[in-house]
């Protein structure tokens, strides 16, 4: 057997699992570190059961690796740097660290000329006084660090609600963001290789409910070409700024026909799961190609796609399993309320049929996609 | 973690590897038994290193399996029956056994009304006398069992050459087949589920050189609709005859605008590798779906595809890795002359570009595809 590359992955959730699933075709092996003995990656890659900051576990993790990467941005700098002493870590630690702090992230957007909602760091109730103008009619207060899926944030209106939210969220280490009345949420995913080549996936429209992604549509319907180009320009600025290697996702708001950056994710991303079937090379394969110094694959779409997250539990989809372009991805996780346990992608050149089949599957989901409470 | 299905696979070569690669998306695990400690499956599934007829190894193999299948038809009946005492084995052992013996296989074709070249069992030089008419101008003498990739066969002309070939091939257990001057080689792959539903992949044109598959084209260019339908009729007869469950491949000759069956393979097949990218559900996923009693996925094509086997060693394909619809599959095997170490699939709605890109890649192969020596 030829000696081969082994990629280390921080985290063994569904993203690590799908990275590992993309590896064998390239002749590549993966090893993930994750403290949970039942991490979804365990089926498909070598799995080191260990804490991310435990030196003995990290030593076992780095042994013989070609390079390391992460499936989640909140991996500690300590763990990243300990591993980086032995093997290259991609994406660059600077990009991962910037994404860990909403203030640093947004300051990066501003510095690079990427529009983003107004914001201010908040470390006390008193700090709110300086940004009264942002508080009406509505604003969002979030923790600067460790938020995900809508956790650690409150929508507030006026100084009183804001003060209460600041206290509830810990009193400091927060960010106040002006509330943007966006018409829809979009994202763009791009990949940059070690020879500076950059490839973009189609801009995707995303539907969140309760702070959790429910549905992605690629391409985003009726997106003007200028906005597609603008999204590419924005993410390219970030890629170049960080001398980035690997896949980067940028979440965007469409507001009055313009784009604003919401946040970035220095990793493969839920809004790019459709690329497994819907693009010529998936985000997972291209991330591996990039971090291993291989040439990138084509990111062109094969056909329009819709991705539906399966929350709580995998529904019975046997009645739809042979619909055109149907693909199931079961992460093999235990059921739990609103947990992402899998996803379905539909990929179909016939867009009307694609939408019809999506509606049918949406009606079978354990967690139906609720209508928005307010507009 | 939810309890999940585990599929046992006899054999851990590239077919077992690609079956195992299709499993995680379905939430399924695989375990392969293969005597080689460096079997390609080892990266991607649990691997029992053991002889197929060793009872202790087989006990370890069957423990907790949902069902078992095979990546090669020459697995011994003894091993199949030992496992079948504990868990269901698919495809049916009767189909596997029929495919192990070229005479039984061809007798099955004849019984089902599927045209096949004339043949006669040969167990001595004297047997040749009875089939002199088949010997001119040319015939093929093959071992009834254990032939693959053109091994164990001789093209002969006249009784003298035939007698020599019979002696060289062991004197008995042989088959004489009339030589068919086919215009091209085709194959059809179908999948039958546990609720008797059958799905067909597109008929594929295949190019062999030196007895080894070099290239598959799907759909087979310029194939009349009647022949597509005829191929489906033939394979459906076999599927029904065996109450088959899983993927079956049928190799065909096109001769004077008619089809003749050459041989069948009760397993996923090299001429169906294009289905990973080129069909809505791959042969590997549908085989797993069938043997696990799941509903089958759509077998419709996504786009025209060309599959090129990589023989001897993986070439440097970095210059073509981003061509439209390019996908590499590296089996992680040591290099060896004419060994199948990987394959490339191109899948592209633009057929002219598809062919051009295929030509470019063919020029990069370690083993170029030689022109036929005679026509």
XYZ file of C-alpha atoms in Angstrom:
750
model
C 0.000 0.000 0.000
C 1.521 3.372 -0.979
C 2.272 5.756 1.830
C -0.526 8.259 1.899
C -1.528 11.538 3.388
C -3.334 11.598 6.695
C -5.402 14.641 7.596
C -6.123 15.388 11.233
C -9.481 16.927 12.060
C -10.391 18.764 15.241
C -13.926 17.621 15.909
C -15.839 14.542 14.882
C -19.346 15.834 14.239
C -21.144 15.607 10.934
C -18.729 18.034 9.278
C -15.730 15.942 10.273
C -17.640 12.866 9.198
C -18.351 14.269 5.735
C -14.744 15.458 5.366
C -13.635 11.926 6.171
C -16.154 10.519 3.691
C -14.535 12.600 0.935
C -11.030 11.354 1.732
C -10.875 7.787 0.365
C -11.509 8.791 -3.257
C -8.355 10.922 -3.034
C -6.403 8.076 -1.453
C -6.296 10.104 1.749
C -6.928 9.004 5.334
C -8.409 11.022 8.168
C -7.978 10.971 11.911
C -10.293 13.003 14.119
C -9.971 14.012 17.732
C -13.231 14.418 19.608
C -14.005 13.896 23.287
C -17.203 11.977 22.575
C -16.770 8.237 22.136
C -19.897 8.222 19.956
C -18.857 11.086 17.672
C -20.327 10.647 14.165
C -16.822 10.501 12.699
C -16.093 7.241 14.511
C -17.586 5.100 11.736
C -15.556 6.577 8.949
C -12.129 7.578 10.268
C -9.627 6.850 12.957
C -10.981 8.493 16.099
C -8.902 9.691 19.029
C -11.253 9.993 21.999
C -9.727 12.840 23.931
C -10.059 16.400 25.141
C -8.786 19.018 22.704
C -6.403 20.493 25.241
C -5.083 17.245 26.646
C -1.437 17.013 25.614
C -1.316 13.205 25.564
C -4.376 13.083 23.306
C -2.922 15.763 21.046
C 0.336 13.833 20.751
C -1.570 10.739 19.636
C -3.529 12.970 17.265
C -0.546 14.584 15.506
C 1.558 11.428 15.155
C 2.240 10.963 11.439
C -0.242 13.607 10.247
C 0.349 15.410 6.955
C -1.607 18.424 8.151
C -4.466 19.308 10.472
C -7.740 21.167 10.096
C -10.864 21.818 12.101
C -14.557 21.230 11.649
C -15.485 23.976 14.132
C -14.143 27.456 14.676
C -14.313 27.404 18.462
C -11.351 25.110 18.876
C -9.000 26.694 21.406
C -5.917 28.553 20.271
C -3.930 26.493 22.738
C -4.847 23.254 20.991
C -4.275 24.777 17.535
C -0.844 26.064 18.456
C 0.206 22.851 20.146
C -0.589 20.944 16.950
C 0.891 23.645 14.702
C 4.256 23.071 16.374
C 4.344 19.683 14.621
C 2.306 19.879 11.434
C 0.780 22.609 9.262
C -2.670 23.710 10.393
C -5.209 24.927 7.815
C -7.043 27.234 7.549
C -4.570 29.746 9.035
C -4.929 30.113 12.790
C -5.358 33.871 12.320
C -8.559 33.255 10.360
C -9.877 30.786 12.912
C -9.144 33.200 15.747
C -10.776 36.115 13.948
C -13.938 34.077 13.539
C -14.011 33.211 17.247
C -14.721 36.781 18.276
C -17.616 38.617 16.651
C -15.960 41.984 17.223
C -12.643 41.003 15.639
C -14.569 39.360 12.788
C -16.619 42.478 12.093
C -13.584 44.742 12.439
C -11.972 42.603 9.730
C -15.003 43.106 7.491
C -14.825 46.853 8.036
C -11.082 47.024 7.404
C -11.518 45.146 4.119
C -14.415 47.345 2.977
C -17.030 44.620 3.339
C -20.330 46.132 4.481
C -21.643 44.730 7.749
C -24.347 45.868 10.185
C -23.246 48.561 12.616
C -21.877 47.132 15.839
C -20.240 48.026 19.119
C -18.442 45.968 21.748
C -20.314 45.922 25.052
C -18.540 45.192 28.311
C -20.983 46.771 30.709
C -24.503 48.141 30.870
C -22.902 51.587 30.800
C -21.450 50.879 27.354
C -25.006 50.817 26.022
C -25.307 54.554 26.595
C -22.758 55.279 23.879
C -24.778 53.429 21.272
C -28.341 54.469 21.970
C -28.845 55.196 18.275
C -28.395 51.517 17.446
C -31.056 50.458 19.944
C -34.128 51.608 18.130
C -36.235 50.279 16.770
C -34.386 47.009 17.427
C -30.906 45.614 17.939
C -29.301 42.284 18.738
C -27.038 41.610 21.662
C -24.815 38.566 21.292
C -21.944 37.012 23.138
C -18.719 37.789 21.295
C -17.594 34.184 21.622
C -19.027 30.676 21.475
C -22.426 31.455 20.033
C -23.936 29.021 17.536
C -27.344 28.154 16.094
C -28.830 31.337 17.577
C -27.665 30.556 21.106
C -26.300 33.397 23.252
C -28.265 36.194 21.621
C -31.262 38.404 22.293
C -33.247 40.785 20.104
C -33.857 43.971 22.122
C -35.628 47.276 21.720
C -34.624 50.305 23.746
C -32.183 50.753 26.571
C -34.146 48.900 29.234
C -34.480 45.639 27.339
C -30.888 45.997 26.252
C -29.668 46.439 29.827
C -31.555 43.337 30.916
C -30.104 41.336 28.020
C -26.572 42.473 28.830
C -27.009 41.239 32.384
C -28.559 37.936 31.290
C -25.729 37.301 28.852
C -23.041 37.835 31.507
C -22.512 41.578 31.603
C -19.418 41.727 29.418
C -17.750 40.171 26.366
C -20.769 41.089 24.282
C -21.495 42.782 20.998
C -24.404 45.015 20.069
C -25.453 44.807 16.436
C -28.002 46.944 14.674
C -30.974 44.895 13.563
C -31.000 44.550 9.810
C -34.342 44.063 8.133
C -32.937 41.794 5.468
C -35.022 40.385 2.654
C -33.183 37.068 2.785
C -30.106 35.267 4.022
C -27.457 34.154 1.568
C -24.061 32.551 1.818
C -21.088 32.045 -0.393
C -18.495 29.316 -0.007
C -15.084 29.514 -1.607
C -11.912 27.495 -1.537
C -8.353 28.747 -1.856
C -5.469 26.414 -2.634
C -1.808 26.544 -1.750
C -0.946 28.045 -5.127
C -3.316 30.967 -4.457
C -5.999 29.728 -6.849
C -9.516 30.486 -5.645
C -12.755 28.805 -6.645
C -16.261 29.943 -5.737
C -19.416 27.937 -5.266
C -22.760 29.394 -6.261
C -24.310 31.838 -3.824
C -26.910 29.940 -1.811
C -30.157 31.131 -0.254
C -30.647 29.928 3.290
C -33.693 29.665 5.479
C -33.183 29.684 9.233
C -35.889 29.154 11.835
C -35.255 29.347 15.541
C -31.655 30.197 14.754
C -31.118 26.850 12.992
C -30.555 26.350 9.277
C -33.503 24.477 7.801
C -33.083 24.773 4.047
C -30.564 25.899 1.463
C -31.321 26.604 -2.191
C -28.549 26.732 -4.785
C -28.385 28.803 -6.833
C -30.141 31.481 -4.795
C -33.270 32.189 -6.863
C -33.343 35.409 -8.882
C -30.011 36.663 -7.651
C -28.720 39.447 -9.913
C -25.332 38.691 -11.476
C -23.866 41.791 -9.817
C -24.658 40.412 -6.376
C -23.098 37.053 -7.247
C -19.976 38.971 -8.305
C -20.090 41.156 -5.192
C -20.283 38.103 -2.935
C -17.240 36.669 -4.712
C -15.370 39.944 -4.267
C -16.104 40.022 -0.548
C -15.039 36.479 0.183
C -11.961 36.868 -2.048
C -10.881 39.835 0.105
C -11.098 37.653 3.186
C -9.240 34.777 1.538
C -6.421 37.028 0.416
C -6.281 38.918 3.712
C -5.666 35.713 5.664
C -3.555 34.014 2.933
C -6.240 31.466 3.433
C -5.968 27.764 2.545
C -9.112 25.657 2.511
C -12.847 26.278 2.463
C -14.306 29.487 3.863
C -17.992 30.314 4.219
C -19.395 33.823 4.381
C -22.956 34.402 5.549
C -24.614 37.425 4.001
C -27.800 39.423 4.300
C -29.527 40.772 1.217
C -30.820 44.211 2.202
C -32.386 46.612 -0.292
C -30.596 44.922 -3.152
C -27.216 45.129 -1.408
C -25.153 42.556 0.475
C -23.941 42.836 4.068
C -21.675 40.330 5.750
C -23.153 38.642 8.802
C -20.417 36.235 9.799
C -17.749 33.989 8.395
C -16.951 30.367 9.147
C -13.399 29.140 8.517
C -14.496 25.633 7.616
C -16.855 23.532 5.568
C -20.362 24.768 6.156
C -23.921 23.503 6.456
C -25.015 25.802 3.620
C -22.590 23.945 1.335
C -23.836 20.409 1.920
C -25.647 20.549 -1.418
C -22.234 20.582 -3.117
C -21.823 16.827 -2.474
C -24.342 16.067 -5.215
C -24.926 19.493 -6.717
C -21.398 20.604 -7.597
C -18.720 18.924 -9.661
C -16.440 18.766 -6.622
C -17.868 18.970 -3.104
C -16.771 21.503 -0.504
C -15.411 18.570 1.493
C -13.203 17.245 -1.298
C -11.982 20.716 -2.214
C -11.111 21.488 1.402
C -8.983 18.326 1.490
C -7.472 19.151 -1.906
C -6.548 22.636 -0.715
C -4.977 21.712 2.611
C -3.018 18.861 0.999
C -1.604 21.146 -1.705
C -3.493 19.366 -4.482
C -5.090 21.241 -7.348
C -8.692 22.193 -6.701
C -11.626 20.570 -8.471
C -14.308 22.364 -10.437
C -16.929 24.069 -8.268
C -19.453 24.373 -11.081
C -23.004 23.252 -10.354
C -24.299 20.002 -11.803
C -27.912 21.058 -11.388
C -30.048 23.253 -9.121
C -30.164 21.840 -5.596
C -32.163 22.089 -2.414
C -30.769 20.878 0.900
C -33.057 20.161 3.839
C -31.675 19.617 7.319
C -33.153 16.680 9.198
C -33.682 17.814 12.763
C -34.494 15.748 15.854
C -34.733 12.375 14.073
C -34.458 10.848 10.601
C -37.986 10.604 9.167
C -39.260 7.710 7.074
C -38.306 8.792 3.561
C -38.852 5.456 1.812
C -41.734 6.877 -0.232
C -39.473 9.526 -1.767
C -36.130 7.726 -1.953
C -36.349 7.331 -5.717
C -37.405 10.887 -6.550
C -35.029 12.492 -9.059
C -31.753 13.517 -7.487
C -32.693 12.450 -3.962
C -29.766 11.796 -1.634
C -29.941 11.036 2.075
C -27.133 11.735 4.528
C -27.639 10.086 7.900
C -25.101 11.293 10.470
C -25.882 8.367 12.761
C -26.609 10.529 15.764
C -29.001 9.729 18.577
C -32.284 11.607 18.287
C -32.638 14.766 20.357
C -34.872 17.808 20.003
C -33.713 20.034 17.137
C -30.413 18.188 16.825
C -29.095 18.028 13.252
C -29.155 14.277 12.632
C -28.907 14.259 8.853
C -29.784 16.069 5.685
C -31.385 15.417 2.328
C -30.254 16.954 -0.925
C -32.372 17.131 -4.044
C -30.498 17.949 -7.228
C -32.525 18.274 -10.401
C -32.262 20.112 -13.719
C -36.062 20.420 -13.708
C -36.503 23.269 -11.237
C -40.266 23.004 -10.953
C -39.996 19.297 -10.098
C -37.143 20.095 -7.699
C -39.378 22.489 -5.771
C -42.319 20.091 -5.795
C -40.216 17.241 -4.466
C -38.765 19.521 -1.822
C -42.284 20.400 -0.660
C -43.168 16.733 -0.418
C -40.093 16.001 1.682
C -40.651 19.070 3.861
C -44.075 17.653 4.703
C -42.407 14.449 5.966
C -39.861 16.105 8.233
C -40.008 15.416 11.964
C -39.467 19.131 12.541
C -41.541 20.896 9.918
C -40.167 24.247 8.844
C -42.286 26.791 10.703
C -43.429 29.977 9.039
C -41.623 33.054 10.299
C -43.349 34.543 13.357
C -42.937 38.076 12.160
C -41.711 39.723 9.031
C -25.754 6.633 18.754
C -28.690 4.767 17.205
C -28.187 1.089 16.579
C -27.465 0.719 12.923
C -27.167 -1.848 10.209
C -23.828 -3.472 9.556
C -23.184 -5.055 6.182
C -20.552 -7.757 5.859
C -18.571 -7.889 2.630
C -16.581 -10.830 1.329
C -13.516 -9.205 -0.160
C -11.804 -5.911 0.509
C -10.642 -4.786 -2.917
C -11.731 -1.614 -4.636
C -15.306 -2.845 -5.012
C -15.603 -3.526 -1.300
C -13.943 -0.187 -0.657
C -16.458 1.705 -2.785
C -19.369 -0.191 -1.237
C -18.062 0.851 2.167
C -17.676 4.445 0.959
C -21.380 4.510 0.078
C -22.452 3.254 3.493
C -22.047 6.241 5.847
C -24.536 8.458 4.016
C -27.163 5.787 4.710
C -26.120 5.554 8.349
C -24.800 2.076 7.635
C -21.530 0.452 8.669
C -19.509 -2.124 6.775
C -17.176 -4.907 7.827
C -15.093 -6.711 5.240
C -13.220 -9.969 5.442
C -10.114 -10.203 3.282
C -6.916 -12.179 3.840
C -4.688 -9.264 2.855
C -3.733 -6.921 5.713
C -3.323 -4.131 3.140
C -6.672 -4.630 1.409
C -8.014 -1.304 0.032
C -11.080 -1.609 2.255
C -8.978 -1.271 5.395
C -9.111 2.549 5.329
C -12.840 2.806 5.157
C -14.422 -0.074 7.068
C -13.791 -2.566 9.806
C -11.496 -5.179 8.319
C -11.239 -8.782 9.458
C -7.899 -10.093 8.220
C -8.621 -13.744 7.631
C -9.051 -16.547 5.129
C -12.548 -16.863 3.697
C -12.835 -20.487 4.766
C -11.372 -20.112 8.237
C -14.185 -20.718 10.706
C -12.763 -18.503 13.436
C -12.401 -15.605 11.002
C -15.920 -16.176 9.684
C -17.319 -16.162 13.223
C -15.673 -12.791 13.856
C -17.007 -11.625 10.493
C -20.686 -12.558 11.066
C -20.914 -11.301 14.659
C -23.705 -8.688 14.730
C -24.075 -8.394 10.947
C -27.417 -7.371 9.452
C -26.616 -9.206 6.220
C -23.664 -10.184 4.088
C -22.682 -9.697 0.463
C -19.675 -10.220 -1.748
C -17.497 -8.065 -3.947
C -16.346 -11.039 -6.045
C -18.188 -14.017 -7.468
C -15.469 -16.563 -6.804
C -16.058 -16.705 -3.084
C -16.385 -20.371 -2.096
C -19.796 -21.906 -1.525
C -18.468 -23.242 1.767
C -17.815 -19.726 3.088
C -21.135 -18.422 1.738
C -23.113 -21.233 3.360
C -21.293 -20.955 6.657
C -22.232 -17.258 6.843
C -25.762 -17.861 5.513
C -26.415 -20.069 8.539
C -26.303 -16.898 10.653
C -27.334 -13.928 8.510
C -29.015 -13.395 5.121
C -26.577 -13.424 2.210
C -27.291 -11.315 -0.884
C -27.295 -11.740 -3.810
C -28.772 -15.261 -3.597
C -26.133 -17.966 -3.380
C -27.704 -19.666 -6.407
C -26.860 -16.626 -8.534
C -23.313 -16.449 -7.206
C -22.787 -20.152 -7.856
C -24.209 -19.944 -11.375
C -21.743 -17.176 -12.197
C -18.818 -19.250 -10.921
C -19.108 -21.765 -13.712
C -19.195 -20.535 -17.300
C -21.160 -23.588 -18.417
C -23.870 -23.240 -15.760
C -24.007 -19.507 -16.483
C -24.482 -20.010 -20.214
C -26.998 -22.797 -19.663
C -28.974 -20.307 -17.585
C -28.883 -17.790 -20.439
C -30.117 -20.456 -22.852
C -32.878 -21.626 -20.527
C -34.120 -18.027 -20.151
C -34.013 -17.348 -23.888
C -31.094 -14.940 -23.684
C -28.918 -15.301 -26.795
C -25.317 -16.233 -26.060
C -22.463 -17.527 -28.245
C -22.544 -21.247 -28.923
C -20.596 -23.231 -26.364
C -19.711 -26.735 -25.228
C -18.158 -28.091 -22.043
C -14.741 -29.640 -22.655
C -13.297 -32.220 -20.297
C -10.806 -33.849 -22.624
C -9.115 -33.344 -25.962
C -11.512 -35.962 -27.306
C -14.474 -33.695 -26.486
C -13.188 -31.281 -29.120
C -14.115 -33.736 -31.853
C -17.807 -33.285 -31.124
C -17.631 -29.541 -31.707
C -15.416 -29.207 -34.749
C -17.940 -26.858 -36.325
C -17.297 -24.287 -33.586
C -13.543 -24.355 -34.168
C -13.365 -22.530 -37.451
C -12.475 -19.931 -38.219
C -11.845 -19.230 -34.524
C -13.067 -20.174 -31.053
C -12.145 -19.436 -27.461
C -11.246 -22.016 -24.874
C -11.634 -20.874 -21.285
C -11.479 -22.420 -17.862
C -15.030 -22.897 -16.562
C -14.028 -21.449 -13.204
C -11.836 -18.710 -11.745
C -11.081 -16.778 -14.904
C -10.870 -12.990 -14.712
C -9.442 -10.098 -16.719
C -8.807 -12.392 -19.692
C -6.792 -14.895 -17.655
C -7.291 -18.608 -18.307
C -8.354 -18.317 -21.919
C -6.960 -18.887 -25.408
C -8.201 -17.936 -28.861
C -7.741 -20.950 -31.108
C -8.257 -21.859 -34.736
C -8.700 -25.486 -35.785
C -8.441 -28.716 -33.871
C -4.666 -28.692 -33.401
C -4.457 -25.331 -31.701
C -7.522 -26.233 -29.711
C -5.995 -29.490 -28.504
C -2.859 -27.687 -27.393
C -4.914 -25.062 -25.545
C -6.970 -27.738 -23.791
C -3.768 -29.342 -22.532
C -2.238 -26.011 -21.476
C -5.387 -25.092 -19.549
C -5.402 -28.341 -17.604
C -7.158 -30.842 -19.856
C -10.612 -30.620 -18.257
C -13.072 -28.239 -16.606
C -13.043 -26.072 -19.712
C -15.546 -24.472 -22.045
C -15.309 -23.942 -25.764
C -17.074 -20.845 -27.050
C -17.600 -19.826 -30.628
C -15.731 -16.646 -31.439
C -18.135 -13.786 -31.927
C -17.073 -10.987 -34.219
C -18.842 -8.340 -32.162
C -18.941 -4.698 -33.162
C -18.640 -3.582 -29.547
C -18.933 -4.644 -25.926
C -21.784 -3.347 -23.801
C -23.033 -3.965 -20.310
C -26.148 -3.318 -18.333
C -26.357 -3.034 -14.573
C -29.605 -3.398 -12.694
C -30.662 -3.537 -9.081
C -33.545 -5.503 -7.588
C -34.889 -4.745 -4.127
C -36.549 -6.924 -1.521
C -39.990 -5.776 -2.638
C -39.263 -7.003 -6.185
C -38.793 -3.522 -7.616
C -36.135 -3.390 -10.336
C -34.175 -0.389 -11.562
C -31.894 -0.283 -14.595
C -28.852 1.847 -15.248
C -28.087 3.037 -18.754
C -26.459 0.518 -21.055
C -22.739 1.272 -21.113
C -20.179 0.797 -23.878
C -16.963 -0.789 -22.679
C -13.506 -0.938 -24.170
C -11.255 -3.799 -23.095
C -7.622 -4.225 -24.090
C -5.525 -7.206 -23.085
C -8.598 -8.586 -21.353
C -8.786 -5.609 -18.986
C -11.478 -2.944 -18.954
C -9.943 0.390 -19.938
C -12.886 2.684 -20.579
C -16.654 2.821 -20.154
C -18.988 5.291 -21.869
C -22.491 5.903 -20.560
C -24.842 6.081 -22.290
C -23.444 3.774 -24.979
C -23.252 6.089 -28.020
C -25.889 5.652 -30.716
C -27.559 2.687 -29.090
C -31.006 2.117 -30.602
C -33.835 2.291 -28.058
C -34.832 -1.290 -28.913
C -31.434 -2.570 -27.815
C -31.644 -0.620 -24.555
C -35.021 -2.262 -23.981
C -33.699 -5.684 -24.988
C -30.806 -5.395 -22.535
C -33.306 -4.540 -19.788
C -35.449 -7.537 -20.738
C -32.480 -9.890 -20.568
C -31.212 -8.748 -17.205
C -34.759 -8.658 -15.804
C -35.133 -12.344 -16.736
C -32.015 -13.151 -14.759
C -33.108 -11.057 -11.782
C -36.497 -12.737 -11.665
C -35.070 -16.216 -12.249
C -32.836 -15.938 -9.201
C -35.313 -13.894 -7.087
C -32.299 -11.653 -7.040
C -31.580 -8.979 -4.415
C -28.846 -6.423 -5.082
C -26.872 -5.255 -8.099
C -26.312 -7.547 -11.078
C -24.167 -6.780 -14.111
C -24.614 -8.396 -17.509
C -21.877 -8.109 -20.135
C -23.149 -8.122 -23.685
C -21.815 -8.214 -27.222
C -23.421 -6.146 -29.945
C -23.338 -8.331 -33.055
C -25.063 -7.354 -36.284
C -27.423 -5.074 -34.415
C -28.371 -7.787 -31.914
C -27.289 -8.433 -28.346
C -25.679 -11.611 -27.019
C -24.886 -12.239 -23.376
C -21.219 -12.807 -22.626
C -21.236 -13.194 -18.858
C -22.939 -11.962 -15.732
C -21.437 -10.697 -12.495
C -23.543 -10.974 -9.324
C -22.090 -7.840 -7.780
C -21.206 -4.213 -8.313
C -19.180 -3.929 -11.467
C -16.300 -1.973 -12.957
C -18.498 -0.882 -15.867
C -20.795 0.838 -13.348
C -18.213 3.001 -11.602
C -19.456 5.994 -13.587
C -22.705 5.790 -11.588
C -20.997 7.363 -8.553
C -21.043 10.756 -10.261
C -23.093 10.044 -13.359
C -26.286 8.584 -11.894
C -28.638 9.932 -9.271
C -27.884 6.969 -7.018
C -24.696 4.959 -7.469
C -24.602 1.199 -8.001
C -22.874 0.970 -4.618
C -25.596 2.818 -2.710
C -28.363 0.933 -4.495
C -26.728 -2.412 -3.742
C -26.677 -1.487 -0.050
C -30.261 -0.183 -0.245
C -31.406 -3.444 -1.824
C -29.702 -5.871 0.538
C -30.849 -3.861 3.566
C -34.479 -3.869 2.409
C -34.504 -0.107 1.841
C -36.264 1.449 -1.126
C -34.011 1.889 -4.137
C -32.791 5.275 -5.347
C -33.239 6.693 -8.821
C -30.858 5.215 -11.401
C -31.370 8.044 -13.880
C -28.262 9.619 -15.392
C -27.153 13.064 -14.268
C -25.110 13.612 -17.401
C -23.148 11.597 -19.959
C -20.093 10.003 -18.373
C -16.792 8.419 -19.308
C -14.880 6.233 -16.876
C -11.186 5.515 -17.366
C -9.436 2.837 -15.363
C -6.061 3.832 -13.950
C -3.748 0.881 -14.419
C -0.309 0.242 -12.914
C -0.025 3.567 -11.054
C -1.952 6.789 -10.456
C -0.706 9.366 -12.983
C -0.191 13.047 -12.231
C -3.605 14.495 -13.019
C -3.123 17.895 -11.389
C -3.353 19.662 -14.753
C -6.847 18.283 -15.368
C -8.274 18.102 -11.840
C -10.551 21.078 -12.444
C -11.916 20.006 -15.823
C -15.725 19.881 -15.805
C -17.048 16.860 -13.990
C -13.637 15.369 -13.192
C -13.552 12.943 -10.288
C -10.617 10.840 -9.143
C -10.916 7.578 -7.247
C -7.631 6.369 -5.782
C -7.898 2.831 -4.397
C -4.666 3.230 -2.449
C -3.044 0.156 -3.881
C 0.655 -0.377 -4.409
C 1.691 0.067 -8.035
C 2.059 -3.092 -10.103
C 1.939 -3.722 -13.833
C -1.624 -3.486 -15.166
C -3.108 -3.518 -11.656
C -6.276 -1.449 -11.326
C -5.162 1.214 -8.853
C -7.897 3.779 -9.405
C -10.265 5.297 -11.890
C -11.334 8.684 -13.178
C -14.865 9.616 -14.098
C -15.801 12.566 -16.272
C -19.437 13.558 -16.186
C -20.511 16.424 -18.414
C -23.681 17.573 -20.165
C -21.481 18.917 -22.981
C -20.675 15.683 -24.807
C -18.083 17.167 -27.129
C -16.167 18.618 -24.179
C -16.586 15.327 -22.325
C -14.864 13.464 -25.171
C -12.131 16.063 -25.508
C -11.354 15.958 -21.807
C -11.351 12.179 -21.901
C -8.771 12.259 -24.708
C -6.589 14.602 -22.682
C -6.734 12.323 -19.661
C -6.135 9.213 -21.770
C -2.903 10.831 -22.956
C -1.760 11.149 -19.332
C -2.417 7.551 -18.300
C 0.510 5.398 -17.201
C -0.927 2.608 -19.339
C -2.187 4.254 -22.501
C -5.097 2.491 -24.126
C -3.548 0.556 -27.013
C -5.276 0.325 -30.357
C -6.766 -3.079 -31.056
C -4.230 -5.376 -32.713
C -6.759 -6.808 -35.125
C -10.307 -6.051 -36.001
